[in-house]
Structures are given as structure tokens and as C-alpha cells.
Amino acid sequence: MMSKKPEDLMERIVSLCKRRGFIFQASEIYGGLSSCYDYGPLGVELKRNVKEAWWEDMVTSRRDIVGLDSAILQSPTVWEVSGHVTGFSDPLVDCKVCKARFREDQLDSQVCPNKKYKKRPANDCRNQGFFTEPRQFNLMFKTFMGPVEDSASVVYMRPETAQGIFTNFLNVLNSSRLKPPFGIAQIGKSFRNEITPGNFVFRMREFEQMEMEFFCPIEEEPKWYEYWVQKRFDWYTKLGVKADKLRLRPHGEDELAHYSIGCTDVEYLFPFGWSELEGIARRTDFDLKRHSEASGTDLSYFDELKKERYTPYVVEPAAGVDRAAMTFLVDAYEEQEIGIDKKGRPDVRTVLHFHPKIAPITVAVFPLVKKDGMPEVADEIESLLRMEGMRTFYDQKGAIGRRYRRQDEIGTPFCVTIDGQTLQDGTVTLRDRDSMEQVRVHREELMRTLKERIANF
Ligand code: ATP
């Protein structure tokens, strides 16, 4: 690993994301829209893989969790009852000198944007008396439903997906034959008018969440909380994130929402410090009870065996798709010195060590040269792999070493090269991204070998 400042590392990752088509600034040709990002051809695959891996772990591999896709726009009453209209706000302070805005509860990690003060901590500016008194700023985006823009037609863009799950608790219970303990999972966009967005896709105003509400009998709740904290931590390490860069941080009493009896964050050590990837929250029966009272619809459960009615307690693992995708990118990134180039300088390859389940492309197929029948065989092999469900890429231009390097930079775990020997004995070269080791495999054995390597990764 080359020794460079961590901030530079983040800049180099952002630059790679743009250069190779992972993530672009939204509305870039018009100067960009602050804190909004578009995912390019590779980024969209990365994000799909993150969501697929989460869905598989949370829904398709289990009997006790089902999925849901609720609307972004809900009745405004939902957000009044959940407490978001009055309580979903951050304390905002303005600097009277340079007009910058800060979240008062995050001054420790924020810096003054005024160049004159050379990235001075925002806390120093506060100590100088530059700041206004804090005011509460509601983070929900508002819009209007229908043609008339008056207060009666205000609707909110959801700031979390969770409420759509609570309001559908009874629908799911009645239609799915599940009984507590069971969960409802949802992936979808959420919107928050963040005061200080930043750090690339870490904090955006439009982002995607992966949330699951697990409804359980009250006495089982502590057990399930412990279970979900560990299970969510393990999800990241199973997909290749380095365990020593992850930690669990239980919230202090002062950080808890008023209805919550506990919360643990999974944090990752980003170049800008330890930061939250997801939170596992003990939401008690607060949401179901509030919605029961306000709507008049009884959202409790009758346990026929115990002959008792109760409102289930809820454990909620709430993660961000974008933060997870960014974690996989940052954690996988390496600049490796692998020798000396022709001019005697260090030869550095940039590589993303993605887990094959996360990598946008699983296998790239190359003819060694663009003649002698090699492109035809390569094309045939690539089509076969694609038809078997592998995410493939075909490239026949340029020196083979350069083609390998391009795949290393986007994290493709395997490359297959068709050469002169392939035409004689049917074997191809299989190159491994991480070890750069090359072995010959018969084309008939290729699919099986690849599947085996992915399973053992
Ligand atoms: P933070 O303290 O960073 O503002 P939070 O505790 O408010 O986050 P939650 O409400 O628990 O976040 O949301 C669950 C998850 O959704 C977060 O752990 C994060 O991964 C993701 N998330 C929340 N806000 C944003 C955002 N502005 N941009 C990207 N992801 C976000």
C-alpha cells in the first residue's frame, strides 16, 4: 500500500468512480446538484449486487421474513403519528461571518469552509462567538399532491422506509399466514434535506435504504436484538469487508430516540473516520401502538396458543445501500506495488478486491490477439458463460497486460484468455485478480471451476 494522506485516498476513489463509470455527480453538465449522485453502468451493477446480497440474506434464504414495496408518498398523517413532522429535525446554526451552515450536534467533525481559516474546526468558530442560536430544521422534503399548492395538499417524501412497513403490518399478517416472530423487509429510496451532506455518497439528500422490521413477542425481544446485531455485522465480513475496519458501537442513553430502549451501530473506518453504516434499533411497540391509536385499526396480534393479545416489539436493522456500496468500494481499493517498470519506477496496479458476489463483472473474456480464429472462440465462450448467468465482459483491443489491469481496476475477479493453445487442445488461461496467478483450464471445465472458486472465495 502506498503511503498517501487519507483525504487523497478518498479523492482517488472518487476519481476512479467517475473515470470507470461507477458514480457521477447528478446534473453534472449543468454544474451538478449538491449531494445528489447518479450511478453509471458499473455502479448500478454494484448497487444491484448489494441489494441482491441483502435481500438473499434477509428474505429469500429464510422462512420468517417477507418483502414489501410501499409507496414513497404516504398520507401526511403517517408522518404526524410517527413523530417525524414535529421531531425529525436537526439543530442548525449559521455562521454570521462566512454564512456557512452546520449541524450543531456534529461540530466536532465539521470544518469551516472559508479558505482564509484553512479548514479550521467548526467548534473553534463557535468558540469565537460567530454562530447564531441553534434552530430546529425539519429534514423532510415537502411537495404538493394535485393541482393546488396549498397547505391541505402537502405531502412528504418519505425520510425512511420503515413507516410503510408498520402501516402494512396487518395487511401482511392477514395475507401471509406468518405469526411473530417474523419480519418484513423493504428496499427503497428515502429523502432527507440534510443540513450538511457530504463525503461523497455517504450523506446524500436522496438515497436508498434497506430496512427490516422484526416483530416478536415482548419476552423474546432481547434475544432477537442480540441476534440481529451479530448477524448484520457478519453480513459485511462475509462479503469481504475487513473485520478490523468494522466495529459495533452501542448508543449512549443520550443518543436514543425517546421511544427506543437501545440501538447499536455498525461502523466502518472510512478515510474520514469511524462512521455509521447501519443501526440496529430496539423500537419497542411504539410505532404499532401509535398507529393503532391514531388510525383506530388494531395493530396487535392474538396468540391463539397462549390465548392472549399483545402488540409485538420491534427490532429494526436499518442500512443504507449507498453507504454499503461505498464501504465495499473503499474497503476493496488498493494500490499495489508489483515490481519495477521498464523505466525503473515502481509498477503500481490499482485493484478493487471485491467479493465475486459484489463485483459488477464476474468474468472478462479476451482473445489474446484479434486474429487466427481466437475472437470467434472467445465470443462463443463469453456467450456460454453469460447464458449460465455470469456477469461477463468481452474485450479484444490492446495489449493483454493492459486489459488485465483495466479489469483489476474495476474489481473483476476472473479473466479468461483464449490463445493459440486453446485452438489446439481446448484449454484457456484463467487469471485470478488477487494473486494474478494464471492456470490452464479446459473450456469444458471452465464453468465448474469458476463456480467452485466463487463458492470458496
Ligand atoms: P446519520 O446519523 O448518519 O444521519 P441516521 O442514524 O439518521 O444516520 P437512520 O435513520 O438510522 O440514520 O437510517 C438508517 C441508515 O440509512 C443509515 O445507517 C445509513 O446507512 C442510511 N442513511 C441515512 N441517512 C442517509 C443519507 N443522508 N445518505 C445516505 N445514507 C443515509
Coordinates of C-alpha atoms and ligand atoms in Angstrom, one line a residue:
M1 CA 0.0 0.0 0.0
M2 CA 1.4 3.4 -0.9
S3 CA 1.7 5.9 1.9
K4 CA -0.6 8.8 1.0
K5 CA -2.8 11.1 3.0
P6 CA -6.2 9.5 3.7
E7 CA -8.0 12.5 2.1
D8 CA -6.1 11.9 -1.1
L9 CA -7.2 8.3 -0.9
M10 CA -10.9 9.4 -0.9
E11 CA -10.2 11.7 -3.8
R12 CA -8.6 8.9 -5.8
I13 CA -11.5 6.6 -5.2
V14 CA -14.0 9.3 -6.3
S15 CA -11.9 9.9 -9.4
L16 CA -11.8 6.2 -10.2
C17 CA -15.6 6.0 -9.7
K18 CA -16.1 8.8 -12.3
R19 CA -13.4 7.6 -14.7
R20 CA -14.6 4.0 -14.8
G21 CA -18.4 4.6 -14.7
F22 CA -19.4 3.8 -11.1
I23 CA -20.7 7.1 -9.8
F24 CA -21.2 10.5 -11.4
Q25 CA -22.3 13.9 -10.0
A26 CA -26.0 14.4 -10.8
S27 CA -26.8 17.1 -13.4
E28 CA -23.1 17.4 -14.0
I29 CA -23.4 19.1 -17.3
Y30 CA -25.3 21.9 -15.6
G31 CA -22.8 22.3 -12.8
G32 CA -24.1 19.5 -10.6
L33 CA -26.7 19.3 -7.9
S34 CA -25.2 19.3 -4.5
S35 CA -25.2 15.9 -2.7
C36 CA -27.1 14.1 -5.5
Y37 CA -25.4 11.3 -7.4
D38 CA -26.1 9.1 -10.4
Y39 CA -24.8 5.6 -10.7
G40 CA -23.2 4.7 -14.0
P41 CA -23.0 1.3 -15.8
L42 CA -20.7 -0.3 -13.2
G43 CA -22.2 1.5 -10.2
V44 CA -25.6 0.3 -11.0
E45 CA -24.4 -3.3 -11.0
L46 CA -22.5 -2.8 -7.8
K47 CA -25.7 -1.4 -6.1
R48 CA -27.8 -4.2 -7.5
N49 CA -25.4 -6.7 -6.1
V50 CA -25.5 -5.0 -2.7
K51 CA -29.3 -5.1 -2.7
E52 CA -29.4 -8.7 -4.0
A53 CA -27.0 -9.9 -1.3
W54 CA -29.1 -8.2 1.4
W55 CA -32.4 -9.5 0.0
E56 CA -31.0 -13.0 -0.2
D57 CA -29.7 -12.9 3.3
M58 CA -32.8 -11.3 4.8
V59 CA -35.6 -12.7 2.7
T60 CA -35.1 -15.4 0.2
S61 CA -32.8 -17.6 2.4
R62 CA -35.4 -17.6 5.3
R63 CA -38.9 -18.6 6.1
D64 CA -39.7 -15.9 8.7
I65 CA -39.2 -12.7 6.7
V66 CA -41.2 -11.4 3.7
G67 CA -40.7 -8.4 1.4
L68 CA -42.7 -5.3 0.8
D69 CA -42.5 -2.3 -1.6
S70 CA -44.5 0.6 -0.1
A71 CA -45.1 4.0 -1.8
I72 CA -42.7 6.9 -1.3
L73 CA -45.7 9.2 -0.8
Q74 CA -48.0 8.3 2.1
S75 CA -50.8 10.0 3.9
P76 CA -49.3 13.0 5.8
T77 CA -50.9 11.6 8.9
V78 CA -48.4 8.7 8.9
W79 CA -45.6 11.3 9.5
E80 CA -47.5 13.2 12.1
V81 CA -48.2 10.0 14.0
S82 CA -44.7 8.6 13.7
G83 CA -43.4 11.9 15.2
H84 CA -41.5 13.0 12.1
V85 CA -43.4 16.2 11.5
T86 CA -42.6 17.5 14.9
G87 CA -39.4 15.6 15.8
F88 CA -37.4 14.7 12.7
S89 CA -35.2 17.7 12.8
D90 CA -31.5 18.6 13.3
P91 CA -30.3 21.6 15.2
L92 CA -29.0 24.1 12.7
V93 CA -26.5 27.0 13.3
D94 CA -25.4 29.7 10.9
C95 CA -22.0 31.4 10.9
K96 CA -22.5 35.1 11.0
V97 CA -19.1 35.7 9.4
C98 CA -18.9 33.3 6.4
K99 CA -22.7 32.3 6.2
A100 CA -21.8 28.6 6.4
R101 CA -24.4 26.3 7.9
F102 CA -23.6 23.5 10.3
R103 CA -25.4 20.8 12.3
E104 CA -24.8 21.8 15.8
D105 CA -24.5 18.2 17.1
Q106 CA -21.8 17.5 14.5
L107 CA -19.5 20.4 15.0
D108 CA -16.7 18.1 16.2
S109 CA -16.3 16.6 12.7
Q110 CA -17.0 19.7 10.6
V111 CA -14.6 22.3 9.3
C112 CA -15.0 26.0 8.3
P113 CA -15.4 26.2 4.5
N114 CA -13.8 29.7 4.4
K115 CA -10.3 29.3 2.8
K116 CA -8.9 32.0 5.0
Y117 CA -9.2 29.8 8.0
K118 CA -7.5 26.8 6.4
K119 CA -10.0 24.1 7.4
R120 CA -10.3 25.2 11.0
P121 CA -12.6 23.0 13.1
A122 CA -16.1 24.4 13.2
N123 CA -16.0 24.2 17.0
D124 CA -13.3 26.9 17.0
C125 CA -15.6 29.3 15.1
R126 CA -18.3 28.6 17.6
N127 CA -15.9 29.4 20.5
Q128 CA -15.3 32.8 18.8
G129 CA -19.0 33.6 19.0
F130 CA -19.5 33.5 15.3
F131 CA -22.7 31.3 15.4
T132 CA -26.3 32.1 15.7
E133 CA -28.5 30.3 18.3
P134 CA -29.5 26.8 17.1
R135 CA -32.9 26.4 15.4
Q136 CA -34.6 23.1 14.7
F137 CA -34.7 22.3 11.0
N138 CA -37.1 19.6 9.8
L139 CA -35.4 17.2 7.4
M140 CA -38.5 16.1 5.4
F141 CA -38.9 17.3 1.8
K142 CA -42.4 18.6 1.1
T143 CA -44.3 18.6 -2.1
F144 CA -47.9 19.1 -3.2
M145 CA -50.4 16.5 -4.4
G146 CA -52.8 17.5 -7.0
P147 CA -53.1 20.9 -8.9
V148 CA -53.5 23.2 -5.9
E149 CA -50.4 24.2 -3.9
D150 CA -51.9 24.9 -0.5
S151 CA -51.4 23.5 3.0
A152 CA -54.2 21.0 2.5
S153 CA -52.3 19.3 -0.4
V154 CA -48.9 19.0 1.3
V155 CA -47.4 15.5 1.2
Y156 CA -43.9 14.4 2.3
M157 CA -41.2 12.4 0.5
R158 CA -40.6 9.6 3.0
P159 CA -37.5 10.0 5.1
E160 CA -37.4 6.3 6.0
T161 CA -38.9 3.2 4.5
A162 CA -39.9 1.8 8.0
Q163 CA -43.3 3.5 8.3
G164 CA -44.6 1.9 5.2
I165 CA -43.9 -1.4 6.9
F166 CA -45.7 -0.5 10.1
T167 CA -48.8 0.7 8.3
N168 CA -48.9 -2.6 6.4
F169 CA -48.4 -4.8 9.4
L170 CA -51.9 -6.0 9.5
N171 CA -52.1 -6.5 5.7
V172 CA -49.1 -8.7 5.8
L173 CA -50.2 -10.6 8.9
N174 CA -53.6 -11.3 7.3
S175 CA -52.3 -12.3 3.9
S176 CA -49.1 -14.3 4.6
R177 CA -50.0 -16.7 7.4
L178 CA -47.0 -15.6 9.4
K179 CA -47.0 -15.1 13.1
P180 CA -44.5 -13.4 15.5
P181 CA -41.6 -13.7 15.5
F182 CA -41.5 -12.6 11.8
G183 CA -40.1 -9.8 9.8
I184 CA -41.0 -7.5 6.9
A185 CA -38.1 -6.2 4.7
Q186 CA -38.1 -3.3 2.3
I187 CA -35.5 -1.7 0.0
G188 CA -36.2 1.7 -1.5
K189 CA -35.5 5.4 -1.8
S190 CA -35.7 7.8 1.1
F191 CA -35.2 11.6 1.1
R192 CA -33.8 13.9 3.8
N193 CA -33.0 17.5 3.4
E194 CA -29.7 17.1 5.2
I195 CA -28.1 20.3 6.5
T196 CA -24.5 19.2 5.9
P197 CA -24.5 16.5 3.2
G198 CA -21.1 15.3 2.0
N199 CA -18.3 12.7 1.9
F200 CA -19.4 11.5 -1.5
V201 CA -22.4 9.1 -1.3
F202 CA -22.1 8.7 2.5
R203 CA -24.6 11.5 3.2
M204 CA -27.0 12.5 0.4
R205 CA -30.4 14.1 0.2
E206 CA -31.8 11.3 -2.0
F207 CA -30.6 7.8 -1.0
E208 CA -31.6 4.2 -0.8
Q209 CA -32.3 2.2 2.4
M210 CA -32.6 -1.5 3.2
E211 CA -34.7 -1.8 6.3
M212 CA -36.3 -4.8 8.1
E213 CA -38.8 -4.6 11.0
F214 CA -38.7 -7.8 13.0
F215 CA -41.9 -8.3 15.1
C216 CA -41.5 -10.5 18.1
P217 CA -43.1 -11.4 21.4
I218 CA -42.0 -9.0 24.1
E219 CA -40.1 -11.5 26.2
E220 CA -38.1 -12.7 23.1
E221 CA -37.0 -9.2 22.1
P222 CA -33.6 -9.1 23.9
K223 CA -32.6 -12.3 22.3
W224 CA -33.6 -11.1 18.8
Y225 CA -31.8 -7.8 19.3
E226 CA -28.5 -9.6 20.1
Y227 CA -29.1 -11.9 17.2
W228 CA -29.7 -9.1 14.6
V229 CA -26.7 -7.1 15.8
Q230 CA -24.3 -10.0 15.3
K231 CA -26.0 -11.1 12.1
R232 CA -25.7 -7.7 10.5
F233 CA -22.0 -7.3 11.5
D234 CA -21.3 -10.7 10.0
W235 CA -23.1 -9.8 6.7
Y236 CA -20.3 -7.3 5.9
T237 CA -17.4 -9.6 6.8
K238 CA -18.9 -12.5 4.8
L239 CA -18.9 -10.2 1.8
G240 CA -15.2 -9.5 2.3
V241 CA -15.1 -6.3 4.4
K242 CA -12.1 -6.4 6.7
A243 CA -13.2 -7.2 10.2
D244 CA -10.7 -4.8 11.8
K245 CA -12.2 -1.9 9.9
L246 CA -15.7 -2.7 11.3
R247 CA -16.9 -2.2 14.8
L248 CA -20.2 -2.3 16.8
R249 CA -21.0 0.9 18.8
P250 CA -23.8 0.7 21.3
H251 CA -25.6 4.1 21.7
G252 CA -25.4 6.0 24.9
E253 CA -28.6 6.9 26.7
D254 CA -28.4 10.5 25.4
E255 CA -28.4 9.4 21.8
L256 CA -31.5 7.3 21.9
A257 CA -34.8 8.3 20.4
H258 CA -37.4 8.8 23.1
Y259 CA -39.3 5.6 22.3
S260 CA -36.1 3.5 21.9
I261 CA -34.7 1.2 24.6
G262 CA -31.4 0.6 22.8
C263 CA -29.5 0.9 19.5
T264 CA -26.2 -0.4 18.2
D265 CA -24.5 1.0 15.1
V266 CA -22.3 -1.0 12.7
E267 CA -19.5 1.5 11.9
Y268 CA -16.7 1.4 9.3
L269 CA -13.4 3.1 9.5
F270 CA -13.6 5.4 6.4
P271 CA -10.7 7.7 5.4
F272 CA -12.6 10.4 7.2
G273 CA -13.0 8.4 10.5
W274 CA -15.4 5.9 12.1
S275 CA -18.9 6.4 10.7
E276 CA -22.3 4.7 10.8
L277 CA -23.2 2.1 8.2
E278 CA -26.3 0.9 9.7
G279 CA -28.2 0.9 13.0
I280 CA -29.9 -1.9 14.8
A281 CA -32.6 -0.3 16.9
R282 CA -35.0 -1.5 19.6
R283 CA -38.2 0.3 18.6
T284 CA -40.4 -1.4 21.1
D285 CA -44.1 -1.4 20.4
F286 CA -44.0 2.4 19.9
D287 CA -44.9 2.6 16.2
L288 CA -47.6 -0.1 16.1
K289 CA -49.3 1.4 19.2
R290 CA -49.2 4.9 17.8
H291 CA -50.6 3.9 14.5
S292 CA -53.3 1.8 16.3
E293 CA -54.4 4.7 18.4
A294 CA -54.3 7.3 15.6
S295 CA -56.0 5.1 12.9
G296 CA -58.4 3.2 15.0
T297 CA -57.1 0.0 13.4
D298 CA -56.0 -2.5 16.0
L299 CA -52.4 -3.4 15.1
S300 CA -52.0 -6.0 17.8
Y301 CA -51.7 -9.8 17.5
F302 CA -53.8 -12.5 19.1
D303 CA -51.7 -15.5 20.1
E304 CA -54.1 -18.5 19.9
L305 CA -51.8 -20.8 21.8
K306 CA -51.3 -18.5 24.8
K307 CA -54.9 -17.0 24.5
E308 CA -53.5 -13.5 24.8
R309 CA -53.4 -10.4 22.7
Y310 CA -50.3 -8.2 22.6
T311 CA -48.6 -5.6 20.5
P312 CA -45.3 -7.1 19.2
Y313 CA -41.9 -5.5 20.0
V314 CA -39.8 -4.5 17.0
V315 CA -36.1 -4.9 16.3
E316 CA -35.0 -2.9 13.2
P317 CA -31.8 -3.3 11.3
A318 CA -31.7 -0.2 9.0
A319 CA -28.9 0.0 6.5
G320 CA -28.1 2.3 3.6
V321 CA -27.5 0.9 0.1
D322 CA -25.2 3.8 -0.8
R323 CA -23.2 3.6 2.4
A324 CA -22.8 -0.1 1.9
A325 CA -21.7 0.3 -1.7
M326 CA -19.2 3.0 -0.7
T327 CA -17.9 0.7 2.1
F328 CA -17.3 -2.1 -0.4
L329 CA -15.5 0.3 -2.7
V330 CA -13.3 1.9 -0.1
D331 CA -12.5 -1.4 1.6
A332 CA -11.7 -3.1 -1.7
Y333 CA -9.4 -0.4 -3.0
E334 CA -5.7 -1.0 -3.1
E335 CA -2.7 0.5 -4.9
Q336 CA -0.2 -2.4 -5.1
E337 CA 3.5 -2.2 -6.0
I338 CA 4.1 -5.2 -8.0
G339 CA 7.6 -4.7 -9.3
I340 CA 9.6 -2.2 -11.4
D341 CA 8.6 -0.9 -14.8
K342 CA 10.8 -0.5 -17.9
K343 CA 11.9 2.9 -16.8
G344 CA 13.0 1.7 -13.3
R345 CA 10.0 3.2 -11.5
P346 CA 7.7 1.3 -9.2
D347 CA 5.0 -0.5 -11.1
V348 CA 1.7 0.2 -9.3
R349 CA -1.5 -1.6 -10.1
T350 CA -4.8 -0.3 -8.8
V351 CA -7.1 -3.1 -7.8
L352 CA -10.6 -3.4 -6.2
H353 CA -10.6 -6.7 -4.3
F354 CA -14.4 -7.1 -4.5
H355 CA -16.0 -10.3 -3.3
P356 CA -17.4 -12.0 -6.5
K357 CA -21.0 -11.5 -5.2
I358 CA -20.4 -7.8 -5.1
A359 CA -18.2 -7.3 -8.2
P360 CA -20.0 -5.6 -11.1
I361 CA -18.4 -8.0 -13.6
T362 CA -17.6 -11.6 -12.6
V363 CA -15.5 -12.7 -15.6
A364 CA -13.9 -10.9 -18.5
V365 CA -13.1 -12.9 -21.7
F366 CA -10.3 -11.9 -24.1
P367 CA -8.9 -13.3 -27.3
L368 CA -5.1 -13.0 -27.0
V369 CA -5.0 -11.4 -30.5
K370 CA -7.7 -10.3 -32.9
K371 CA -7.0 -13.0 -35.5
D372 CA -6.4 -16.7 -36.2
G373 CA -9.9 -17.6 -35.1
M374 CA -9.4 -16.5 -31.5
P375 CA -12.1 -13.8 -31.4
E376 CA -14.7 -16.4 -32.6
V377 CA -13.8 -18.9 -29.8
A378 CA -13.7 -16.1 -27.2
D379 CA -17.1 -14.8 -28.3
E380 CA -18.5 -18.3 -28.1
I381 CA -17.1 -18.9 -24.5
E382 CA -18.3 -15.5 -23.3
S383 CA -21.8 -16.2 -24.6
L384 CA -21.9 -19.5 -22.9
L385 CA -20.9 -18.0 -19.6
R386 CA -23.4 -15.2 -20.0
M387 CA -26.2 -17.7 -20.7
E388 CA -25.3 -19.5 -17.5
G389 CA -26.0 -16.3 -15.6
M390 CA -22.4 -15.0 -15.1
R391 CA -21.9 -11.2 -15.5
T392 CA -19.4 -11.1 -18.3
F393 CA -17.4 -8.6 -20.3
Y394 CA -15.7 -9.1 -23.7
D395 CA -12.7 -7.1 -24.8
Q396 CA -10.4 -7.7 -27.8
K397 CA -8.5 -4.5 -28.0
G398 CA -5.0 -3.7 -26.7
A399 CA -2.1 -5.5 -25.0
I400 CA -3.3 -8.3 -22.8
G401 CA -1.5 -6.9 -19.7
R402 CA -3.4 -3.7 -20.1
R403 CA -6.7 -5.5 -20.5
Y404 CA -6.0 -7.3 -17.2
R405 CA -5.1 -4.0 -15.4
R406 CA -8.4 -2.5 -16.6
Q407 CA -10.3 -5.3 -15.1
D408 CA -8.3 -5.2 -11.8
E409 CA -9.2 -1.5 -11.5
I410 CA -13.0 -2.3 -11.7
G411 CA -12.7 -5.4 -9.4
T412 CA -13.4 -8.2 -11.9
P413 CA -12.3 -11.4 -10.0
F414 CA -11.5 -13.6 -13.1
C415 CA -10.2 -13.1 -16.6
V416 CA -10.2 -15.8 -19.3
T417 CA -7.8 -15.6 -22.3
I418 CA -8.2 -17.6 -25.4
D419 CA -4.8 -18.1 -27.2
G420 CA -3.1 -20.3 -29.8
Q421 CA -3.1 -23.3 -27.5
T422 CA -6.9 -23.1 -27.0
L423 CA -7.3 -23.8 -30.7
Q424 CA -5.2 -26.9 -30.4
D425 CA -6.2 -28.5 -27.1
G426 CA -9.3 -26.6 -25.9
T427 CA -7.6 -25.1 -22.8
V428 CA -7.9 -21.4 -21.8
T429 CA -5.9 -19.2 -19.4
L430 CA -7.8 -18.4 -16.2
R431 CA -6.3 -15.5 -14.4
D432 CA -7.0 -14.6 -10.8
R433 CA -7.3 -10.9 -9.9
D434 CA -5.9 -11.0 -6.4
S435 CA -3.0 -13.5 -6.8
M436 CA -2.5 -12.7 -10.5
E437 CA -1.9 -16.4 -10.9
Q438 CA -2.6 -17.9 -14.2
V439 CA -3.6 -21.6 -14.8
R440 CA -4.8 -23.5 -17.8
V441 CA -8.3 -24.9 -17.6
H442 CA -10.2 -26.9 -20.2
R443 CA -13.0 -24.9 -21.6
E444 CA -15.4 -27.7 -20.7
E445 CA -14.3 -27.3 -17.1
L446 CA -14.4 -23.5 -17.0
M447 CA -17.9 -23.0 -15.6
R448 CA -17.5 -25.6 -12.9
T449 CA -14.1 -24.1 -11.9
L450 CA -15.5 -20.6 -11.8
K451 CA -18.4 -21.7 -9.6
E452 CA -16.1 -23.5 -7.3
R453 CA -13.8 -20.5 -6.9
I454 CA -16.7 -18.2 -6.2
A455 CA -18.1 -20.6 -3.6
N456 CA -14.8 -20.8 -1.9
F457 CA -13.9 -17.1 -2.1
Ligands
ATP1 P1 -26.9 9.7 10.5 O1 -26.7 9.7 12.0 O2 -25.6 9.4 9.7 O3 -27.6 10.9 9.9 P2 -29.2 8.1 11.0 O4 -28.8 7.5 12.3 O5 -30.1 9.3 10.9 O6 -27.8 8.5 10.2 P3 -31.0 6.1 10.2 O7 -32.2 7.0 10.3 O8 -30.8 5.1 11.3 O9 -29.7 7.0 10.0 O10 -31.1 5.4 8.8 C1 -30.6 4.1 8.6 C2 -29.5 4.1 7.5 O11 -29.8 4.8 6.3 C3 -28.2 4.7 8.0 O12 -27.4 3.9 8.8 C4 -27.5 5.0 6.7 O13 -26.8 3.8 6.2 C5 -28.6 5.3 5.8 N1 -28.7 6.8 5.6 C6 -29.4 7.6 6.5 N2 -29.3 8.9 6.0 C7 -28.5 8.9 4.9 C8 -28.1 9.8 3.9 N3 -28.4 11.1 4.1 N4 -27.4 9.4 2.9 C9 -27.1 8.1 2.7 N5 -27.5 7.2 3.5 C10 -28.2 7.5 4.6

